[in-house]
Coordinates of C-alpha atoms and ligand atoms in Angstrom, one line a residue:
M1 CA -9.2 13.3 -16.0
N2 CA -6.1 15.4 -15.3
S3 CA -5.3 15.7 -12.2
I4 CA -6.7 15.3 -8.9
L5 CA -5.7 18.3 -5.8
T6 CA -5.7 16.4 -2.4
K7 CA -5.5 19.4 0.2
N8 CA -2.3 19.2 0.6
Y9 CA -0.4 18.2 -3.5
P10 CA -1.8 17.5 -6.4
I11 CA -1.8 14.3 -8.5
Y12 CA -1.0 14.2 -12.2
F13 CA -1.9 11.4 -15.0
D14 CA -2.3 11.7 -18.6
K15 CA -0.9 14.5 -20.8
V16 CA -0.5 17.0 -18.0
A17 CA 1.7 15.1 -16.3
Y18 CA 5.4 15.1 -17.2
S19 CA 4.9 18.7 -18.3
E20 CA 4.0 19.8 -14.8
L21 CA 6.8 17.7 -13.3
N22 CA 8.8 19.5 -15.4
S23 CA 7.9 22.6 -15.0
Y24 CA 8.3 22.2 -11.2
L25 CA 11.5 21.1 -11.5
E26 CA 12.6 23.8 -13.5
N27 CA 11.0 26.5 -11.3
N28 CA 12.4 25.3 -8.2
S29 CA 15.9 25.1 -8.6
F30 CA 16.9 22.1 -6.9
S31 CA 20.5 21.6 -5.8
K32 CA 20.9 18.3 -6.4
I33 CA 17.4 16.2 -8.0
I34 CA 17.9 12.0 -6.9
V35 CA 15.7 9.9 -8.4
L36 CA 15.3 6.8 -5.7
T37 CA 15.1 3.0 -7.1
D38 CA 15.4 -0.2 -6.0
S39 CA 16.7 -2.8 -8.5
N40 CA 14.0 -3.8 -11.0
T41 CA 12.3 -0.2 -11.4
N42 CA 15.8 0.8 -12.1
L43 CA 16.1 -2.3 -14.1
Y44 CA 12.1 -1.5 -15.8
C45 CA 11.2 2.1 -15.1
F46 CA 14.4 4.6 -15.1
E47 CA 14.9 5.1 -18.5
I48 CA 11.2 5.0 -19.3
F49 CA 10.9 8.0 -17.0
N50 CA 14.4 9.6 -17.9
S51 CA 12.9 9.8 -21.6
K52 CA 9.6 11.9 -20.4
L53 CA 12.3 14.4 -18.9
S54 CA 13.4 17.7 -20.6
K55 CA 16.6 18.2 -21.0
L56 CA 17.6 20.3 -18.3
N57 CA 16.0 17.9 -16.2
T58 CA 17.8 14.9 -17.3
G59 CA 21.2 17.0 -16.9
A60 CA 20.8 17.5 -13.3
I61 CA 19.8 14.1 -11.9
S62 CA 21.3 11.5 -10.2
N63 CA 20.3 7.5 -9.1
I64 CA 20.3 5.7 -6.2
T65 CA 19.2 2.2 -6.0
F66 CA 18.8 -0.5 -3.5
P67 CA 17.9 -4.2 -3.5
Y68 CA 13.7 -4.7 -4.7
G69 CA 12.0 -5.9 -2.2
E70 CA 9.9 -6.2 1.6
K71 CA 13.6 -7.7 3.3
N72 CA 14.8 -4.5 2.8
K73 CA 12.3 -1.8 3.9
N74 CA 14.4 -1.1 6.9
I75 CA 17.0 0.9 8.8
S76 CA 19.6 -0.5 7.4
T77 CA 19.1 0.2 3.8
C78 CA 17.9 3.8 5.3
E79 CA 21.5 4.7 6.2
S80 CA 23.2 3.1 3.4
I81 CA 21.5 6.2 1.0
W82 CA 21.8 8.3 3.9
N83 CA 25.4 7.6 3.5
Q84 CA 25.1 7.8 0.0
L85 CA 22.9 11.0 -0.2
S86 CA 26.0 12.9 1.8
K87 CA 28.3 12.1 -0.7
L88 CA 26.7 13.4 -3.3
G89 CA 26.9 16.7 -1.5
A90 CA 23.3 16.5 -0.8
D91 CA 21.5 19.4 0.9
R92 CA 18.6 21.0 2.2
N93 CA 17.7 22.3 -1.2
S94 CA 17.9 19.3 -2.7
L95 CA 14.9 16.3 -3.9
I96 CA 14.2 13.1 -4.5
I97 CA 12.0 10.8 -7.2
N98 CA 10.5 8.1 -4.8
L99 CA 10.2 5.8 -9.0
G100 CA 9.3 2.4 -7.1
G101 CA 6.5 0.8 -5.8
G102 CA 5.0 0.7 -2.1
V103 CA 8.7 -0.3 -0.3
V104 CA 10.4 2.9 -2.4
S105 CA 7.7 5.5 -2.0
D106 CA 7.6 4.1 1.8
L107 CA 11.5 4.1 2.6
G108 CA 12.1 7.2 -0.3
G109 CA 9.4 9.5 1.7
F110 CA 11.0 8.3 5.1
I111 CA 14.8 9.0 4.1
A112 CA 13.4 12.1 2.4
S113 CA 11.8 13.7 5.7
T114 CA 14.8 13.0 7.6
F115 CA 18.1 13.8 5.9
M116 CA 18.9 16.9 6.8
R117 CA 15.8 17.3 8.8
G118 CA 13.7 17.5 5.6
I119 CA 13.9 17.9 2.3
K120 CA 11.3 17.9 -0.4
F121 CA 10.1 14.6 -2.3
I122 CA 7.9 13.6 -4.9
N123 CA 6.3 9.9 -5.6
I124 CA 6.4 8.3 -9.1
P125 CA 4.6 4.9 -8.2
T126 CA 5.2 2.3 -10.9
T127 CA 3.2 -0.3 -9.2
L128 CA -0.6 -0.7 -9.3
L129 CA -0.9 -0.6 -5.6
S130 CA 1.2 2.1 -5.2
M131 CA -0.5 3.9 -7.6
V132 CA -3.7 3.4 -6.2
D133 CA -3.3 2.9 -2.7
A134 CA 0.8 3.6 -1.5
S135 CA 1.9 6.9 -2.9
I136 CA -0.9 8.8 -1.3
G137 CA -1.2 10.0 2.0
G138 CA 1.6 10.7 3.1
K139 CA 2.7 7.3 5.4
T140 CA 6.1 7.2 4.8
G141 CA 8.7 4.7 6.9
V142 CA 10.5 0.9 7.4
D143 CA 10.2 -2.2 9.4
L144 CA 11.7 -3.1 12.5
N145 CA 12.7 -6.8 11.8
N146 CA 9.8 -8.0 10.1
L147 CA 7.5 -6.3 12.1
K148 CA 5.1 -4.0 9.6
N149 CA 5.3 0.2 9.5
Q150 CA 6.9 0.7 13.4
I151 CA 9.3 3.1 12.3
G152 CA 7.7 6.6 10.6
V153 CA 6.6 9.7 9.6
I154 CA 3.8 11.4 8.2
N155 CA 4.8 13.9 5.2
N156 CA 3.0 14.3 2.2
P157 CA 5.3 14.4 -1.4
S158 CA 5.0 17.6 -3.0
M159 CA 3.8 16.0 -6.3
I160 CA 2.3 12.4 -7.6
V161 CA 2.4 11.9 -10.9
V162 CA 0.4 8.6 -12.3
D163 CA 1.2 7.0 -15.5
P164 CA -0.3 3.8 -15.9
V165 CA 3.2 3.2 -18.7
F166 CA 4.6 1.8 -15.5
L167 CA 2.4 -0.9 -15.0
K168 CA 3.7 -3.0 -18.4
T169 CA 6.0 -4.8 -17.0
L170 CA 4.4 -5.8 -13.8
P171 CA 4.0 -9.1 -12.9
Q172 CA 0.7 -10.5 -13.2
D173 CA 0.7 -11.3 -9.0
E174 CA 1.8 -7.6 -8.2
I175 CA -1.4 -6.3 -10.6
K176 CA -3.8 -8.1 -8.4
S177 CA -1.3 -7.1 -5.5
G178 CA -3.1 -3.7 -6.0
F179 CA -6.5 -5.3 -6.7
S180 CA -6.6 -6.4 -3.3
E181 CA -6.6 -2.7 -2.2
M182 CA -9.0 -1.8 -4.8
I183 CA -11.0 -4.6 -3.3
K184 CA -10.0 -2.9 0.4
H185 CA -11.6 0.6 -1.2
A186 CA -14.6 -1.5 -2.3
L187 CA -15.8 -2.2 0.3
I188 CA -15.1 1.0 2.8
S189 CA -17.0 2.9 0.3
G190 CA -19.8 1.0 -0.8
L191 CA -22.0 -0.7 -3.5
D192 CA -21.3 1.0 -6.6
Y193 CA -17.7 1.3 -6.3
W194 CA -18.0 -3.1 -5.2
N195 CA -20.5 -3.8 -7.9
S196 CA -17.9 -2.0 -10.9
I197 CA -15.3 -3.7 -9.0
R198 CA -16.6 -7.6 -8.8
S199 CA -16.7 -7.4 -12.9
I200 CA -14.0 -6.0 -13.7
E201 CA -11.5 -7.5 -15.8
L202 CA -7.7 -6.9 -15.0
K203 CA -7.1 -6.0 -17.9
N204 CA -9.6 -3.4 -17.9
L205 CA -8.5 -1.8 -14.5
Y206 CA -7.1 1.7 -16.1
A207 CA -9.4 1.7 -19.3
E208 CA -12.5 1.5 -16.8
N209 CA -12.0 4.2 -14.7
V210 CA -12.0 2.2 -11.7
F211 CA -8.4 2.9 -11.5
Y212 CA -8.7 6.3 -10.9
N213 CA -12.2 5.9 -8.4
S214 CA -9.8 3.9 -6.0
I215 CA -7.7 7.5 -6.2
V216 CA -9.7 9.3 -5.2
I217 CA -11.6 6.7 -3.0
K218 CA -8.4 7.1 -1.1
T219 CA -7.4 11.5 -1.4
E220 CA -10.7 11.3 0.2
I221 CA -10.3 9.6 3.3
V222 CA -6.9 11.2 3.8
D223 CA -7.8 14.3 3.3
K224 CA -10.7 14.4 5.8
D225 CA -8.1 12.4 8.5
P226 CA -4.8 12.9 7.6
Y227 CA -3.1 11.6 11.4
E228 CA -5.9 8.9 11.3
K229 CA -7.5 10.0 14.1
K230 CA -10.9 8.5 13.1
I231 CA -11.8 8.1 9.5
R232 CA -8.6 7.7 8.2
K233 CA -8.9 3.8 10.1
I234 CA -10.8 2.3 7.6
L235 CA -8.5 2.1 5.3
N236 CA -6.9 -1.0 7.6
Y237 CA -9.9 -2.8 6.9
G238 CA -8.5 -6.2 6.3
H239 CA -4.7 -4.9 7.9
T240 CA -4.7 -5.6 11.7
I241 CA -5.0 -9.1 10.5
G242 CA -3.2 -8.8 7.6
H243 CA -0.4 -7.0 8.7
A244 CA 0.6 -9.9 10.9
I245 CA 0.0 -12.9 8.5
E246 CA 2.9 -10.0 5.8
S247 CA 5.2 -10.2 9.2
F248 CA 5.1 -14.1 9.5
C249 CA 5.2 -15.1 5.8
L250 CA 8.3 -13.0 6.0
T251 CA 10.4 -15.4 8.1
S252 CA 8.7 -18.2 7.9
D253 CA 10.1 -21.9 7.1
N254 CA 7.0 -22.9 5.8
H255 CA 5.4 -20.0 4.3
K256 CA 6.4 -18.7 1.1
E257 CA 6.7 -14.8 1.4
L258 CA 3.4 -13.4 0.6
T259 CA 3.3 -9.9 -1.5
H260 CA 1.1 -7.1 0.9
G261 CA -2.3 -7.5 -1.1
H262 CA -1.8 -11.2 -1.3
S263 CA -1.7 -10.6 2.7
I264 CA -4.4 -8.5 3.2
A265 CA -6.8 -10.5 0.8
I266 CA -6.4 -13.1 3.3
G267 CA -6.9 -11.2 6.2
M268 CA -10.4 -9.6 4.1
I269 CA -11.4 -12.7 4.4
L270 CA -10.9 -13.1 7.9
E271 CA -11.6 -10.2 8.8
G272 CA -14.7 -10.7 7.4
Y273 CA -15.7 -14.0 9.1
I274 CA -15.1 -11.8 12.5
S275 CA -17.4 -9.4 10.7
T276 CA -20.2 -11.5 10.4
V277 CA -20.2 -11.9 13.8
K278 CA -19.7 -9.8 16.1
L279 CA -21.8 -6.7 13.5
N280 CA -24.7 -8.9 11.6
F281 CA -22.3 -8.5 8.6
D282 CA -25.1 -10.3 5.7
K283 CA -22.9 -13.7 5.1
H284 CA -24.5 -13.8 1.3
Q285 CA -22.2 -10.8 1.2
N286 CA -19.1 -12.2 3.2
N287 CA -19.8 -15.4 0.8
A288 CA -19.1 -12.6 -2.9
I289 CA -16.6 -11.5 -1.3
K290 CA -14.2 -13.9 -0.1
N291 CA -15.6 -16.1 -3.4
L292 CA -13.7 -13.0 -5.9
L293 CA -11.2 -13.2 -3.5
L294 CA -10.1 -16.9 -3.1
S295 CA -10.8 -16.4 -7.3
N296 CA -7.3 -14.0 -7.1
F297 CA -5.8 -15.4 -4.3
E298 CA -4.2 -18.7 -3.5
I299 CA -6.0 -19.4 0.1
I300 CA -3.7 -19.8 2.5
K301 CA -4.3 -22.6 5.7
F302 CA -2.2 -22.0 9.1
S303 CA -1.6 -24.4 11.3
S304 CA -2.3 -24.2 15.6
N305 CA 1.3 -22.6 16.1
D306 CA 1.2 -20.1 13.2
I307 CA -2.0 -19.2 14.8
E308 CA 0.2 -18.3 17.6
E309 CA 2.7 -16.8 16.4
I310 CA 0.8 -14.4 14.1
I311 CA -1.7 -13.9 16.9
K312 CA 1.7 -12.2 19.2
L313 CA 2.7 -10.3 15.7
M314 CA -1.0 -8.6 15.9
R315 CA 0.4 -7.1 19.6
F316 CA 2.4 -4.4 17.7
D317 CA 0.1 -3.6 15.5
K318 CA -0.1 1.0 15.6
K319 CA -4.4 1.0 16.3
N320 CA -3.9 -1.3 19.6
N321 CA -5.1 1.1 22.6
K322 CA -3.8 0.3 25.6
G323 CA -3.1 -3.8 24.9
E324 CA -6.3 -4.0 23.3
L325 CA -6.8 -5.7 19.5
N326 CA -8.6 -3.2 17.5
F327 CA -9.8 -3.9 14.3
I328 CA -12.1 -2.3 11.5
L329 CA -14.7 -4.3 11.0
L330 CA -17.8 -4.5 8.3
K331 CA -21.2 -3.8 9.9
E332 CA -22.4 -3.7 5.2
I333 CA -20.6 -3.2 2.0
G334 CA -19.9 1.1 3.2
K335 CA -19.8 1.4 6.6
A336 CA -16.7 0.0 8.2
V337 CA -16.4 0.8 11.7
I338 CA -14.1 1.7 13.1
D339 CA -12.1 0.9 16.6
Q340 CA -13.5 -2.7 17.3
K341 CA -12.3 -5.0 20.3
V342 CA -11.7 -8.6 19.2
D343 CA -11.3 -11.4 21.6
I344 CA -8.2 -14.1 20.8
D345 CA -11.2 -16.8 20.9
L346 CA -12.8 -15.1 17.4
I347 CA -9.6 -14.7 16.4
K348 CA -8.9 -18.1 16.4
K349 CA -12.4 -19.1 15.1
S350 CA -11.7 -16.9 12.0
F351 CA -8.7 -19.4 11.0
L352 CA -10.6 -22.3 11.9
Y353 CA -13.1 -20.3 8.7
L354 CA -10.0 -20.0 6.6
N355 CA -9.0 -23.5 7.2
D356 CA -12.6 -24.8 6.0
I357 CA -12.5 -22.9 3.0
R358 CA -12.3 -25.7 -0.1
P359 CA -10.0 -23.7 -2.9
I360 CA -11.8 -22.4 -5.5
R361 CA -9.1 -22.4 -8.4
Ligands
LIG401 N1 2.0 4.0 2.9 C1 0.7 3.4 2.2 O1 0.0 4.0 2.7 C2 1.3 2.3 2.1 C3 0.0 1.9 1.1 C4 0.0 -0.1 1.5 C5 0.9 -0.3 1.6 N2 1.5 0.5 1.9 C6 3.2 -0.5 1.9 O2 3.5 -0.2 0.2 C7 4.5 -1.3 0.3 C8 4.2 -2.9 -0.6 O3 4.1 -2.1 -2.2 P1 4.0 -3.0 -3.6 O4 3.2 -3.9 -3.9 O5 4.4 -1.3 -4.7 O6 5.2 -3.4 -3.4 P2 7.3 -3.1 -3.8 O7 7.5 -1.8 -4.1 O8 8.0 -4.3 -3.5 O9 6.9 -3.5 -5.1 C9 7.0 -4.6 -5.7 C10 7.6 -5.5 -6.6 O10 7.4 -5.1 -8.1 C11 8.5 -5.2 -8.1 N3 8.4 -3.3 -9.4 C12 7.5 -2.5 -8.8 N4 7.5 -1.3 -10.4 C13 7.5 -2.5 -11.5 C14 7.4 -2.2 -12.6 N5 6.8 -1.6 -13.0 N6 7.9 -3.6 -13.2 C15 8.6 -4.2 -13.0 N7 8.5 -4.4 -11.5 C16 8.4 -4.0 -10.9 C17 9.3 -4.4 -7.4 O11 10.6 -4.0 -7.7 C18 9.2 -5.5 -6.4 O12 9.4 -6.6 -6.8 C19 4.2 -2.5 1.2 O13 5.7 -2.3 2.4 C20 3.2 -2.2 2.6 O14 3.5 -1.6 3.9 C21 1.9 1.7 2.3
LIG402 ZN1 -1.9 -2.3 2.6

């Protein structure tokens, strides 16, 4: 497969990817082309990317970089970058290329969508998580203090270029983080994908097409419901609790910062349990999912104080309505149900279930 044409923009892979990108850049005569990187993608990905550009385009680009990490996905980083864009003389006919993981594409997409009321941007994902999930679908934004993605807009990139060469320098924990979103894709899409994903070795993710499956699943769902009125919500499976855990661990003294995928993996264990109670989701299947998650992710346990804090953070989830917590739960693998109200007692019970689990690695 060389490309996927979503309703709004193309996603290019393999051989055609850079020829499409180069002709797009040449044909559009942008006044400035700014490549946005974080400190890691600046080090590991920028030269590789530069070497794939035609001479004409290499001469036209500038680079802006910021320190890596979720902690920097905030409005003060945006302000610094808006200032740098301004100093570089960027105008409404400039282009931003986001070269990085989900932090770069979320932040860079938001910067592009707001600078001079909006300039074009392209996503070149460099993490597995951003290749299969974050770079697709037009959600852009930043955190407000430690509250995830509270400020942002939905605005599509002009193009996405997926090149797995970047995965060579990606640490194993970050590969696993992306795998977590792929497990989520399998759980919301159906048994076929679940069966291939549960038996895959991480080193074969790209070779065995599962990687493309995830991209197709994400694009199909987003195309049906770009503004998340209904079906797109299912992509948030594991995220209602997972995001709160991610936020909690970002600032907690007793817990280390977790990758996004690790937080979502714990979220899926908790929400899987809630699904068995509320929607009668099959316990054997739930166990199989839990075991796959635990064979990839360290189990994290929370004290009763932690749990109170995490539940408080869940009040900021964007899916909530009139103060009620709104979950996506599983009825079956492939049948995710949206807008499920879950009461606090059951959420607490799910944490007790988590605390009773013995690690399997
Ligand atoms: N917009 C969406 O639809 C969407 C979907 C899922 C997740 N997200 C967001 O994406 C973010 C997580 O994305 P992520 O996991 O890509 O995190 P990330 O961008 O922080 O990247 C993870 C780490 O890998 C480093 N890195 C990136 N590419 C590298 C490479 N090729 N070689 C070596 N190191 C590299 C980064 O500097 C960082 O330290 C979260 O903020 C999450 O909220 C957004
Ligand atoms: Zn996610």
